[in-house]
Amino acid sequence: MTQNLFIYAIMAPLLAALPVNLMARSYRPWAGTVAVGALIFSAVTSTVVLADVLKNGTIRYTLGNWPVPFGMELIVDPLGAMMLVVVSVCALFAISSAIRSASDEMPGQEHLFFTLALIMITGLMGLVVSADAFNIYVLLEITAITCYGLIAMGRGRAPLASFNYVIMGTIGACFYLLGIGYLYILTGSLNMPDIAGIIPGLDAPAAVATSFAFLMVGLWIKMGFFPLHGWLPNAYTYAPSATSVLMAPLMTKVSVFLMIRVMFFLYTPEYAFDHPDVQQLIIWAAALAIVVASSFALAQTEFKKMLAYVVVAEVGYMVGGVWLANSTGLTGAILHIVNDALMTLVMFLAASAVIYKVGASRFSDFAGLYRKMPITMAAFTLGAFALIGVPPTCGFFSKWYLILGGIEAGQFSYVAALVVSSLVNAVIFFRIIEIAFFQKPEGEDVLRRAEAPLPILAPLVVGAIALIVVGLFSGQIVGGLIAPALPWSF
Amino acid sequence: MHLEHSILPLAAVLVSLLAAIPIILSDRRPNLREMWTLLAGVSMFLIVASMVPTVLAGNQPTITLFEVIPGVPIQLRVDSMGMLFALIASFLFILTSIYSIGYMRSLQEHDQTRYFASFAVAIGATVGVAFSANLLTLYLFYEMLSLSTYPLVAHERNAESRSSGRRYLSILLGTSVGFALPAMMMTYAFAGTLDFTVGGILGGAAPPAVLSLMLVMLVAGFAKCGVMPFHGWLPAAMVAPTPVSSFLHGVAVVKVGVFSVLRVLLDIFGIDVLGAITMGAALPYFVSFTIIAASIVALSQDNLKRRLAYSTVGQLSYIMLGVSLLSPAAVTGGIMHIASHAFAKVTLFYCAGAIYVASHKKYISQMKGLGRTMPFTFGAFGIAALSMIGAPPSAGFVSKWLMLNGALDADMIIIFGVLLSSTLLNAAYFVPIVYQGFFGKPNPEGDLVVASQIKEAPLTLLVPLMITSIISLLIGIYPYFFLQFAEAVLP
Amino acid sequence: MLEEIVAKYNYWIYVVLMMIGFYAMIGKRNMVKKLLGMNIFQTTIILFFISTGVKRDAGIPIVDKYAGLAGELEVAAVMNPLPHVLMLTAIVVGVSVTGVALAVLTRVYREYGTLEEDEILEKIGR
């Protein structure tokens, strides 16, 4: 029973997507409820699966009972199960907020939004457990295609941003597919553990290296790793707020997770870090990503766009952490996947709440918000502290491991970039806090309290509390979940 | 020394942190709200005081909360130095609460709920720093204190408080994230632990040059200690309401900075390591510069609160000077100075606030002759000023005497000279205020309130400042209660 | 060197095709041309995969089930069917992406009245 429980977690959103799609006209108000119901099921099931995997070990499941390496295999290892929980919980929060924000921003199209969103969530959950390299390509494209649609549902420049994303996203996916093609030619297999067993015996270093490079570049485009991030800021900014709440925490993080999968489960760490020059180059790129994206964030005057650049910087954190090539850095990167998903979730939820109430999220729209929306702003402040890295919020602890990993690896440019980015984050968020605290909105003399409706507010508050709870329990997360799952330790 | 599991340190911290919640909830009922503040203050003091016998017996109440990083839990532990600080902080919190209530109500300040809630969190964080068992826990509460005091500094919500608040946070957060955090990680990377251990944890862990760098980063990183050139936040913070300046920026916040530096000096580096590295030997001269420079700047300030702020900058460096001299007498004197400076400086600020409430006067030049109408306030001011200068029989004398002895023990004649000359400077900027207050002729123009209308401030303001001034005399006459904590710090 | 190129001529063709597609995606200012470039790019990869399944003088992979089960099958006589199957999926993916992209483009056209990137940027700037 528990062996295939995770299948239900993955399938629930997909199955719900079918009826939701039909819920036009008078049933439309129920679309969101059905979606949330499916995701509650997914979230609960995923948590059960995580507990089960931690207790009884990795689950390997072959779809349709076709034996490996011919059939498609799903592997739920502790990290995969952790990602299942992260994805389903974040998605649950995001979809809950969409009940109100979608009907506000996309009236008449809510059921379409929920359909696409549910399919995308299925794709994401499939990605984190799939052990078949080609399946990952298909699932990547399923999430991407739904994302294109979800972004294009926005107003104004959204379709344009979406089209740019189509082009870049397709290039990324094609690179990934090419990499898989090379591997398939070399090994004749698509099953990741199977390929991993074959690669060391191959005598074709150039071809293996080419496949590795294609896979990496493809995933970097997908996650928006500087300088391949061009599509990301506009896509996140102009998308409807419900879409950005869903995408921002999950898309980049799942891509980073896939990069870790590819590097350590498809190839070996020894192979990935075989060339110190390459490794050095990527860490410099990561440091540059952090610094450049942070300075771009500094230049923004629109909250969502600024957050998008912060996300690009955070991708730099994680890629750099993985490529530090020590277990501390990798621990930090994996922990940061969880933490960053939470942090961006809270921040975009706050943006969603502000947009719902004020209409836009330029910095000037934050004027007087500490009085008008104290609960939203309290959550926003906590999220800002987490992104700055103030203990005991979770952001501090992943940054701790990342910086420590950087010190251990002697990569001081990366360490400096992390510290600088913390400071920049402090500046950008306190600029908003200042506006919200000191300025009064024009034309309003008396500030009445006007919080966003409960479906937006509740996930925001729970998420903000989770920032601290996850932070306080990060020792347990690292000790019980990440450390045993690391591919190697030294 | 014996560790003893106890929930009391946690209770002391939480009672104040959590008090913020009922305070916010009773927004519309000021009396109830103030009751929560007082309740939190009194219960915190009682909890802290109840641990005094345990600590004096050589035991250390300890509680481990979360093992957040391998080998570095969030842990609270009460040792004698922490006890000394927490005792002072929690006692003054009660008095300051009473004073705050009087002050805020007399001036009919806005947003009192936010004020009291932030205050409660700030005190919780202060006691948290005092009880921290390792550098990470200390850092956690340190940042909490920086952030929770921001709404207090920015209380007025005008352009001046906005720019001051910006200066305040950018210096405090900038230094702590930019210097203290990396240095803390280097410490962890070298030593594998961050626990405060008597004698230090860094002995032989890293080359002396690296240790010197880390020392500089840690002292600069805890910029709340007011060491130059990172002292600029303190004068900026003076835009806050006076109870905030008096307690937080006269005692709690700045002492947290100094306390953090003392922890770093004594329990991370340890006296032996400090003596062995270049920066350790240079530190006394470094802080001496701050002492002299701050005193000279204080001379030129006409705004009373700003003069007091610069005096604080100088006095904080006394404490660090005492410890960095590394001789037992000086270390004891430095730690003792935490107590003597706390009571004296809080009195001075209380007086400044009382003067402001009674007469709306901020500038020293306007206060001529005011002592005749406000004898109690100016009397208390005089006593506290004596303690600041270090004249017997006040508290300041005890600590300064010990430090002078320590400087002689350590054969540092230059430092001895610094201490003496700064005493003269202290006298130069305090005595005229008292003298002019009692004997000066009031100048008629520039007065906001007609002189005849000025009378003493309300009792809620007057009583706390009388109590603290009397205590700073009592410490001078009977210093043993605090001395026993200070002496127990060194093994 | 030349021999190397000739021996793997199919790969070189794909490289050239791919570069054409890549250039159109990055270099062209007209959005439909970008989309066409994307299709060329995707198709090239499909060709590349298909060619990996090809064997010299091999037939289509439709075989006698019983012969196969009995192990009498000449493996070299049939092409590898797996790449074809994979590419069926990839074609579906490609078609879907194209469909979505076209739908997005109609929205772009409705918004700006043009599909030239320069003109759109000009309109946004105004």
GROMACS .gro file of C-alpha atoms in nm, chain A residues 134 137-138 141 145 148-149 152-160 162-164 166-168 170-171 174-175 177-178 180-182 184-185 188 190 214, chain C residues 11 18 22 25-26 31 34-35 38 41-42 45 48-49 52 80 82-83 86-87 89-90 93 96-97 100-101 104-105 107-108 111-112 117 120 124:
model
   72
  134PHE     CA    1   1.376   1.100  -2.110
  137TYR     CA    2   1.251   1.586  -2.055
  138VAL     CA    3   0.882   1.523  -2.115
  141GLU     CA    4   0.816   2.036  -2.111
  145ILE     CA    5   0.412   2.449  -2.158
  148TYR     CA    6   0.377   2.952  -2.084
  149GLY     CA    7   0.001   2.948  -2.076
  152ALA     CA    8   0.029   3.454  -2.094
  153MET     CA    9  -0.296   3.478  -1.898
  154GLY     CA   10  -0.169   3.802  -1.751
  155ARG     CA   11  -0.240   4.146  -1.885
  156GLY     CA   12  -0.024   4.387  -2.081
  157ARG     CA   13   0.323   4.262  -2.148
  158ALA     CA   14   0.255   3.914  -2.015
  159PRO     CA   15   0.214   3.743  -2.357
  160LEU     CA   16   0.536   3.899  -2.476
  162SER     CA   17   0.561   3.440  -2.216
  163PHE     CA   18   0.684   3.420  -2.576
  164ASN     CA   19   1.039   3.500  -2.472
  166VAL     CA   20   0.882   2.988  -2.487
  167ILE     CA   21   1.191   3.049  -2.696
  168MET     CA   22   1.440   3.029  -2.409
  170THR     CA   23   1.259   2.541  -2.560
  171ILE     CA   24   1.628   2.600  -2.616
  174CYS     CA   25   1.636   2.094  -2.646
  175PHE     CA   26   1.983   2.116  -2.497
  177LEU     CA   27   1.731   1.644  -2.491
  178LEU     CA   28   2.055   1.660  -2.689
  180ILE     CA   29   2.019   1.270  -2.326
  181GLY     CA   30   2.067   1.180  -2.694
  182TYR     CA   31   2.442   1.161  -2.648
  184TYR     CA   32   2.162   0.722  -2.517
  185ILE     CA   33   2.402   0.672  -2.805
  188GLY     CA   34   2.177   0.253  -2.496
  190LEU     CA   35   1.762   0.595  -2.041
  214PHE     CA   36   2.447   1.997  -2.277
  992TYR     CA   37   2.593   1.474  -3.745
  999MET     CA   38   2.068   2.344  -3.558
 1003PHE     CA   39   1.945   2.877  -3.328
 1006MET     CA   40   1.563   3.212  -3.264
 1007ILE     CA   41   1.825   3.452  -3.135
 1012MET     CA   42   0.851   3.658  -3.375
 1015LYS     CA   43   1.176   3.299  -3.416
 1016LEU     CA   44   0.910   3.037  -3.385
 1019MET     CA   45   1.251   2.696  -3.286
 1022PHE     CA   46   1.587   2.341  -3.388
 1023GLN     CA   47   1.350   2.086  -3.245
 1026ILE     CA   48   1.713   1.702  -3.261
 1029PHE     CA   49   1.948   1.332  -3.466
 1030PHE     CA   50   1.774   1.086  -3.239
 1033THR     CA   51   2.093   0.691  -3.384
 1061ASN     CA   52   1.635   0.023  -3.312
 1063LEU     CA   53   1.325   0.302  -2.922
 1064PRO     CA   54   1.445   0.638  -3.063
 1067LEU     CA   55   1.093   0.859  -2.794
 1068MET     CA   56   1.072   1.099  -3.080
 1070THR     CA   57   0.676   1.191  -2.772
 1071ALA     CA   58   0.918   1.467  -2.863
 1074VAL     CA   59   0.590   1.802  -2.720
 1077SER     CA   60   0.225   2.148  -2.825
 1078VAL     CA   61   0.493   2.409  -2.773
 1081VAL     CA   62   0.098   2.737  -2.731
 1082ALA     CA   63   0.349   2.971  -2.889
 1085VAL     CA   64   0.057   3.345  -2.733
 1086LEU     CA   65   0.156   3.521  -3.053
 1088ARG     CA   66  -0.239   3.758  -2.800
 1089VAL     CA   67   0.077   3.956  -2.862
 1092GLU     CA   68  -0.203   4.370  -2.781
 1093TYR     CA   69   0.046   4.549  -3.007
 1098GLU     CA   70   1.006   4.286  -3.191
 1101ILE     CA   71   0.677   4.626  -3.003
 1105ILE     CA   72   0.637   4.970  -2.492
   0.00000   0.00000   0.00000
